[in-house]
Amino acid sequence: GATSIPFYVALWVKETGQKLLVAIGILAATVITMTTASSGPVMTYLFMLFGLLMWRLWNSMRLVRWILLLTILALHMVMKAPVWALIGKVGELIGGTGWHRTALIDAAVEHFDEWWLLGTDYTRHWMATGVSWSENHVDITNNFVGIGVRGGFVSVILFVAVLVYCFKTVGIRLKEIDPADFPLKYTVWCLGVSLFAHITAFTSVSYFDQIIVFWYLQLAMIAGLKVSDNANKKITFS
């Protein structure tokens, strides 16, 4: 729900004449997110809003990324617990199972030798509780950990590379669009914001079943950005 809101915002900015439907979409996505009463969706929603508000700094995102990275590293160095323990703290404030997500990352780091090469088909001993649908696994509520469990550390690296390439593609297209064409420029920005929201969601859920369709749709839309061969290099969506 939270990852779809940037698309509604982009439609609103483009003034499609369907603002009532767009407003209903934003309201529905908000209700979907908040009624989960879980820290993961709520944090995804908040980070999504943060991304939309960062529009004014679109041309300074390299600096912003470095600031965020250095902040995370600084927190990791000064905190008594690993930086991902903040997920659990947020869970205590908002609700949900943030403690489980923190413990899962701890377990993945502790048992790195078991899954780094080709993944593993047994994680039941990682946590105190398992899942009802499998005797061999715990609840993998982290997409990065899930990818590592299924395919090893190389799979995680390749997945992160896809994310980096997607952000790079959005950044390149933003620079190529005429600043006067604000609706199109902001639409491309919203694609990046939705991607950012997905990454936030990855820390609290391992995508599966119908959820994966929304992720593939996100990748397809970013891949669909292309530059035509005309002199103005106008951005089109294929």
mmCIF file of C-alpha atoms in Angstrom:
data_model
loop_
_atom_site.group_PDB
_atom_site.id
_atom_site.type_symbol
_atom_site.label_atom_id
_atom_site.label_comp_id
_atom_site.label_asym_id
_atom_site.label_seq_id
_atom_site.Cartn_x
_atom_site.Cartn_y
_atom_site.Cartn_z
ATOM 1 C CA GLY A 1 0.000 0.000 0.000
ATOM 2 C CA ALA A 2 2.655 2.519 0.987
ATOM 3 C CA THR A 3 4.791 1.846 -2.092
ATOM 4 C CA SER A 4 1.878 2.694 -4.425
ATOM 5 C CA ILE A 5 1.231 6.200 -3.083
ATOM 6 C CA PRO A 6 4.023 7.862 -5.141
ATOM 7 C CA PHE A 7 2.218 6.728 -8.291
ATOM 8 C CA TYR A 8 -0.995 8.425 -7.148
ATOM 9 C CA VAL A 9 0.953 11.582 -6.302
ATOM 10 C CA ALA A 10 2.499 11.545 -9.777
ATOM 11 C CA LEU A 11 -0.973 11.264 -11.335
ATOM 12 C CA TRP A 12 -2.149 14.177 -9.199
ATOM 13 C CA VAL A 13 0.763 16.361 -10.357
ATOM 14 C CA LYS A 14 0.138 15.466 -13.998
ATOM 15 C CA GLU A 15 -3.444 16.797 -13.636
ATOM 16 C CA THR A 16 -5.094 13.910 -15.417
ATOM 17 C CA GLY A 17 -8.574 15.172 -14.582
ATOM 18 C CA GLN A 18 -9.158 12.248 -12.229
ATOM 19 C CA LYS A 19 -8.117 13.837 -8.958
ATOM 20 C CA LEU A 20 -11.081 12.369 -7.098
ATOM 21 C CA LEU A 21 -10.010 8.831 -8.028
ATOM 22 C CA VAL A 22 -6.417 9.693 -7.175
ATOM 23 C CA ALA A 23 -7.478 11.005 -3.753
ATOM 24 C CA ILE A 24 -9.474 7.821 -3.129
ATOM 25 C CA GLY A 25 -6.406 5.775 -4.103
ATOM 26 C CA ILE A 26 -4.184 7.677 -1.670
ATOM 27 C CA LEU A 27 -6.762 7.280 1.101
ATOM 28 C CA ALA A 28 -7.153 3.543 0.417
ATOM 29 C CA ALA A 29 -3.387 2.980 0.388
ATOM 30 C CA THR A 30 -3.066 4.896 3.656
ATOM 31 C CA VAL A 31 -5.810 2.850 5.317
ATOM 32 C CA ILE A 32 -4.219 -0.384 4.050
ATOM 33 C CA THR A 33 -0.916 0.652 5.610
ATOM 34 C CA MET A 34 -2.169 1.919 8.957
ATOM 35 C CA THR A 35 -4.623 -0.890 9.688
ATOM 36 C CA THR A 36 -1.771 -3.394 9.733
ATOM 37 C CA ALA A 37 -0.773 -1.972 13.142
ATOM 38 C CA SER A 38 2.761 -3.064 12.292
ATOM 39 C CA SER A 39 5.995 -1.095 12.424
ATOM 40 C CA GLY A 40 7.215 -2.316 9.026
ATOM 41 C CA PRO A 41 4.396 -0.885 6.874
ATOM 42 C CA VAL A 42 4.233 2.300 8.964
ATOM 43 C CA MET A 43 7.980 2.904 8.584
ATOM 44 C CA THR A 44 7.666 2.253 4.861
ATOM 45 C CA TYR A 45 4.918 4.878 4.736
ATOM 46 C CA LEU A 46 6.996 7.426 6.669
ATOM 47 C CA PHE A 47 10.095 6.870 4.549
ATOM 48 C CA MET A 48 7.940 7.187 1.431
ATOM 49 C CA LEU A 49 6.695 10.599 2.623
ATOM 50 C CA PHE A 50 10.287 11.579 3.395
ATOM 51 C CA GLY A 51 11.246 10.655 -0.174
ATOM 52 C CA LEU A 52 8.451 12.760 -1.673
ATOM 53 C CA LEU A 53 9.491 15.754 0.429
ATOM 54 C CA MET A 54 13.125 15.414 -0.658
ATOM 55 C CA TRP A 55 12.198 16.561 -4.173
ATOM 56 C CA ARG A 56 13.801 19.961 -3.672
ATOM 57 C CA LEU A 57 17.152 18.219 -3.225
ATOM 58 C CA TRP A 58 16.871 15.976 -6.283
ATOM 59 C CA ASN A 59 20.054 17.421 -7.760
ATOM 60 C CA SER A 60 22.009 16.860 -4.530
ATOM 61 C CA MET A 61 21.126 13.231 -3.864
ATOM 62 C CA ARG A 62 24.751 12.082 -4.016
ATOM 63 C CA LEU A 63 25.489 14.288 -0.992
ATOM 64 C CA VAL A 64 22.310 13.112 0.742
ATOM 65 C CA ARG A 65 23.254 9.455 0.214
ATOM 66 C CA TRP A 66 26.696 10.001 1.690
ATOM 67 C CA ILE A 67 25.215 11.796 4.694
ATOM 68 C CA LEU A 68 22.777 8.924 5.287
ATOM 69 C CA LEU A 69 25.528 6.322 4.941
ATOM 70 C CA LEU A 70 27.875 8.125 7.321
ATOM 71 C CA THR A 71 25.011 8.607 9.792
ATOM 72 C CA ILE A 72 24.245 4.882 9.766
ATOM 73 C CA LEU A 73 27.921 4.026 10.252
ATOM 74 C CA ALA A 74 28.227 6.531 13.081
ATOM 75 C CA LEU A 75 25.171 5.114 14.832
ATOM 76 C CA HIS A 76 26.534 1.594 14.434
ATOM 77 C CA MET A 77 29.796 2.656 16.077
ATOM 78 C CA VAL A 78 28.322 4.546 19.029
ATOM 79 C CA MET A 79 25.341 2.294 19.806
ATOM 80 C CA LYS A 80 25.731 -0.557 22.261
ATOM 81 C CA ALA A 81 23.719 -2.780 19.904
ATOM 82 C CA PRO A 82 24.042 -3.079 16.096
ATOM 83 C CA VAL A 83 22.368 -0.295 14.117
ATOM 84 C CA TRP A 84 19.607 -2.641 12.945
ATOM 85 C CA ALA A 85 18.455 -2.848 16.571
ATOM 86 C CA LEU A 86 16.640 0.422 15.808
ATOM 87 C CA ILE A 87 14.076 -1.686 13.944
ATOM 88 C CA GLY A 88 13.168 -3.319 17.231
ATOM 89 C CA LYS A 89 12.971 0.047 19.011
ATOM 90 C CA VAL A 90 10.552 1.334 16.382
ATOM 91 C CA GLY A 91 8.502 -1.827 16.806
ATOM 92 C CA GLU A 92 8.185 -1.115 20.525
ATOM 93 C CA LEU A 93 6.798 2.348 19.781
ATOM 94 C CA ILE A 94 4.464 1.540 16.883
ATOM 95 C CA GLY A 95 3.626 -2.113 17.388
ATOM 96 C CA GLY A 96 4.339 -5.289 15.487
ATOM 97 C CA THR A 97 7.253 -7.686 15.732
ATOM 98 C CA GLY A 98 10.248 -5.401 15.340
ATOM 99 C CA TRP A 99 12.101 -7.471 17.932
ATOM 100 C CA HIS A 100 11.792 -10.525 15.648
ATOM 101 C CA ARG A 101 13.216 -8.638 12.677
ATOM 102 C CA THR A 102 16.179 -7.501 14.732
ATOM 103 C CA ALA A 103 16.781 -11.017 16.064
ATOM 104 C CA LEU A 104 16.542 -12.435 12.535
ATOM 105 C CA ILE A 105 19.331 -10.186 11.249
ATOM 106 C CA ASP A 106 21.424 -11.108 14.304
ATOM 107 C CA ALA A 107 20.830 -14.799 13.514
ATOM 108 C CA ALA A 108 21.727 -14.343 9.831
ATOM 109 C CA VAL A 109 25.015 -12.710 10.803
ATOM 110 C CA GLU A 110 25.750 -15.357 13.427
ATOM 111 C CA HIS A 111 25.043 -18.223 10.996
ATOM 112 C CA PHE A 112 26.689 -16.574 8.001
ATOM 113 C CA ASP A 113 28.871 -19.636 7.440
ATOM 114 C CA GLU A 114 25.771 -21.753 6.843
ATOM 115 C CA TRP A 115 24.237 -19.770 3.977
ATOM 116 C CA TRP A 116 26.897 -17.582 2.344
ATOM 117 C CA LEU A 117 27.908 -20.027 -0.402
ATOM 118 C CA LEU A 118 24.696 -21.410 -1.902
ATOM 119 C CA GLY A 119 22.052 -20.569 0.675
ATOM 120 C CA THR A 120 20.578 -23.078 3.088
ATOM 121 C CA ASP A 121 17.514 -25.288 3.339
ATOM 122 C CA TYR A 122 17.440 -25.283 7.145
ATOM 123 C CA THR A 123 17.083 -22.243 9.443
ATOM 124 C CA ARG A 124 14.893 -23.648 12.194
ATOM 125 C CA HIS A 125 17.703 -23.408 14.760
ATOM 126 C CA TRP A 126 18.211 -19.703 14.100
ATOM 127 C CA MET A 127 15.309 -18.584 16.269
ATOM 128 C CA ALA A 128 13.340 -19.863 19.264
ATOM 129 C CA THR A 129 10.149 -20.147 17.210
ATOM 130 C CA GLY A 130 9.499 -21.558 13.736
ATOM 131 C CA VAL A 131 6.610 -21.392 11.284
ATOM 132 C CA SER A 132 3.549 -23.581 10.940
ATOM 133 C CA TRP A 133 4.093 -24.266 7.242
ATOM 134 C CA SER A 134 7.622 -25.645 7.520
ATOM 135 C CA GLU A 135 9.571 -27.713 10.022
ATOM 136 C CA ASN A 136 12.859 -26.530 8.548
ATOM 137 C CA HIS A 137 12.599 -22.754 8.676
ATOM 138 C CA VAL A 138 11.870 -19.724 10.816
ATOM 139 C CA ASP A 139 9.815 -16.753 9.648
ATOM 140 C CA ILE A 140 12.175 -14.876 7.304
ATOM 141 C CA THR A 141 10.772 -11.349 7.725
ATOM 142 C CA ASN A 142 13.553 -9.670 5.760
ATOM 143 C CA ASN A 143 13.854 -9.771 1.983
ATOM 144 C CA PHE A 144 17.639 -9.417 1.963
ATOM 145 C CA VAL A 145 17.996 -12.313 4.409
ATOM 146 C CA GLY A 146 15.459 -14.310 2.387
ATOM 147 C CA ILE A 147 17.445 -13.868 -0.806
ATOM 148 C CA GLY A 148 20.606 -14.945 0.997
ATOM 149 C CA VAL A 149 18.898 -18.034 2.418
ATOM 150 C CA ARG A 150 17.641 -19.012 -1.044
ATOM 151 C CA GLY A 151 20.771 -18.248 -3.062
ATOM 152 C CA GLY A 152 23.764 -17.302 -0.945
ATOM 153 C CA PHE A 153 25.727 -14.100 -0.466
ATOM 154 C CA VAL A 154 26.373 -13.627 -4.191
ATOM 155 C CA SER A 155 22.608 -13.441 -4.718
ATOM 156 C CA VAL A 156 22.405 -10.659 -2.134
ATOM 157 C CA ILE A 157 25.195 -8.746 -3.887
ATOM 158 C CA LEU A 158 23.481 -9.106 -7.269
ATOM 159 C CA PHE A 159 20.167 -7.986 -5.775
ATOM 160 C CA VAL A 160 21.788 -4.877 -4.301
ATOM 161 C CA ALA A 161 23.416 -4.239 -7.689
ATOM 162 C CA VAL A 162 19.950 -4.237 -9.296
ATOM 163 C CA LEU A 163 18.788 -1.659 -6.741
ATOM 164 C CA VAL A 164 21.822 0.538 -7.397
ATOM 165 C CA TYR A 165 21.320 0.323 -11.154
ATOM 166 C CA CYS A 166 17.643 1.265 -10.777
ATOM 167 C CA PHE A 167 18.492 4.354 -8.746
ATOM 168 C CA LYS A 168 21.196 5.237 -11.262
ATOM 169 C CA THR A 169 18.706 4.955 -14.126
ATOM 170 C CA VAL A 170 16.221 7.230 -12.365
ATOM 171 C CA GLY A 171 18.967 9.768 -11.630
ATOM 172 C CA ILE A 172 20.171 9.838 -15.233
ATOM 173 C CA ARG A 173 16.652 10.322 -16.573
ATOM 174 C CA LEU A 174 15.971 13.135 -14.102
ATOM 175 C CA LYS A 175 18.976 15.063 -15.390
ATOM 176 C CA GLU A 176 17.924 14.590 -19.007
ATOM 177 C CA ILE A 177 14.385 15.933 -18.612
ATOM 178 C CA ASP A 178 13.793 19.614 -19.304
ATOM 179 C CA PRO A 179 13.336 21.413 -15.928
ATOM 180 C CA ALA A 180 10.322 23.176 -17.448
ATOM 181 C CA ASP A 181 8.538 19.821 -17.739
ATOM 182 C CA PHE A 182 7.846 19.515 -14.010
ATOM 183 C CA PRO A 183 5.052 16.876 -14.209
ATOM 184 C CA LEU A 184 7.250 14.422 -16.116
ATOM 185 C CA LYS A 185 10.300 15.149 -13.990
ATOM 186 C CA TYR A 186 8.362 14.609 -10.782
ATOM 187 C CA THR A 187 6.808 11.415 -12.171
ATOM 188 C CA VAL A 188 10.280 9.949 -12.652
ATOM 189 C CA TRP A 189 11.184 11.130 -9.153
ATOM 190 C CA CYS A 190 8.151 9.275 -7.808
ATOM 191 C CA LEU A 191 9.439 6.062 -9.386
ATOM 192 C CA GLY A 192 12.585 6.499 -7.327
ATOM 193 C CA VAL A 193 10.572 7.236 -4.187
ATOM 194 C CA SER A 194 8.523 4.065 -4.649
ATOM 195 C CA LEU A 195 11.767 2.107 -5.076
ATOM 196 C CA PHE A 196 13.057 3.663 -1.859
ATOM 197 C CA ALA A 197 9.843 2.616 -0.101
ATOM 198 C CA HIS A 198 10.239 -0.961 -1.331
ATOM 199 C CA ILE A 199 13.750 -1.089 0.119
ATOM 200 C CA THR A 200 12.356 0.046 3.462
ATOM 201 C CA ALA A 201 9.723 -2.695 3.260
ATOM 202 C CA PHE A 202 12.434 -5.267 2.521
ATOM 203 C CA THR A 203 13.650 -4.934 6.127
ATOM 204 C CA SER A 204 10.324 -6.200 7.476
ATOM 205 C CA VAL A 205 8.997 -8.716 4.951
ATOM 206 C CA SER A 206 10.349 -11.231 2.467
ATOM 207 C CA TYR A 207 8.368 -10.712 -0.730
ATOM 208 C CA PHE A 208 6.311 -13.713 -1.807
ATOM 209 C CA ASP A 209 3.129 -14.723 -3.615
ATOM 210 C CA GLN A 210 1.130 -11.743 -5.008
ATOM 211 C CA ILE A 211 3.410 -9.195 -3.335
ATOM 212 C CA ILE A 212 6.228 -10.005 -5.748
ATOM 213 C CA VAL A 213 4.083 -8.757 -8.659
ATOM 214 C CA PHE A 214 4.258 -5.193 -7.337
ATOM 215 C CA TRP A 215 8.040 -5.445 -7.087
ATOM 216 C CA TYR A 216 8.408 -6.739 -10.636
ATOM 217 C CA LEU A 217 6.070 -3.966 -11.803
ATOM 218 C CA GLN A 218 8.371 -1.444 -10.132
ATOM 219 C CA LEU A 219 11.417 -2.862 -11.910
ATOM 220 C CA ALA A 220 9.558 -2.944 -15.223
ATOM 221 C CA MET A 221 8.542 0.720 -14.988
ATOM 222 C CA ILE A 222 12.088 1.833 -14.243
ATOM 223 C CA ALA A 223 13.437 -0.356 -17.054
ATOM 224 C CA GLY A 224 10.775 1.163 -19.301
ATOM 225 C CA LEU A 225 12.346 4.598 -19.034
ATOM 226 C CA LYS A 226 14.153 5.333 -22.256
ATOM 227 C CA VAL A 227 15.473 8.247 -24.241
ATOM 228 C CA SER A 228 14.156 8.772 -27.748
ATOM 229 C CA ASP A 229 16.531 9.534 -30.579
ATOM 230 C CA ASN A 230 15.301 13.062 -31.205
ATOM 231 C CA ALA A 231 17.466 16.087 -30.536
ATOM 232 C CA ASN A 232 15.603 17.039 -27.377
ATOM 233 C CA LYS A 233 16.139 13.600 -25.818
ATOM 234 C CA LYS A 234 12.592 13.595 -24.572
ATOM 235 C CA ILE A 235 11.838 10.972 -21.968
ATOM 236 C CA THR A 236 9.101 8.520 -22.819
ATOM 237 C CA PHE A 237 7.590 5.545 -21.038
ATOM 238 C CA SER A 238 7.634 2.423 -23.173
#
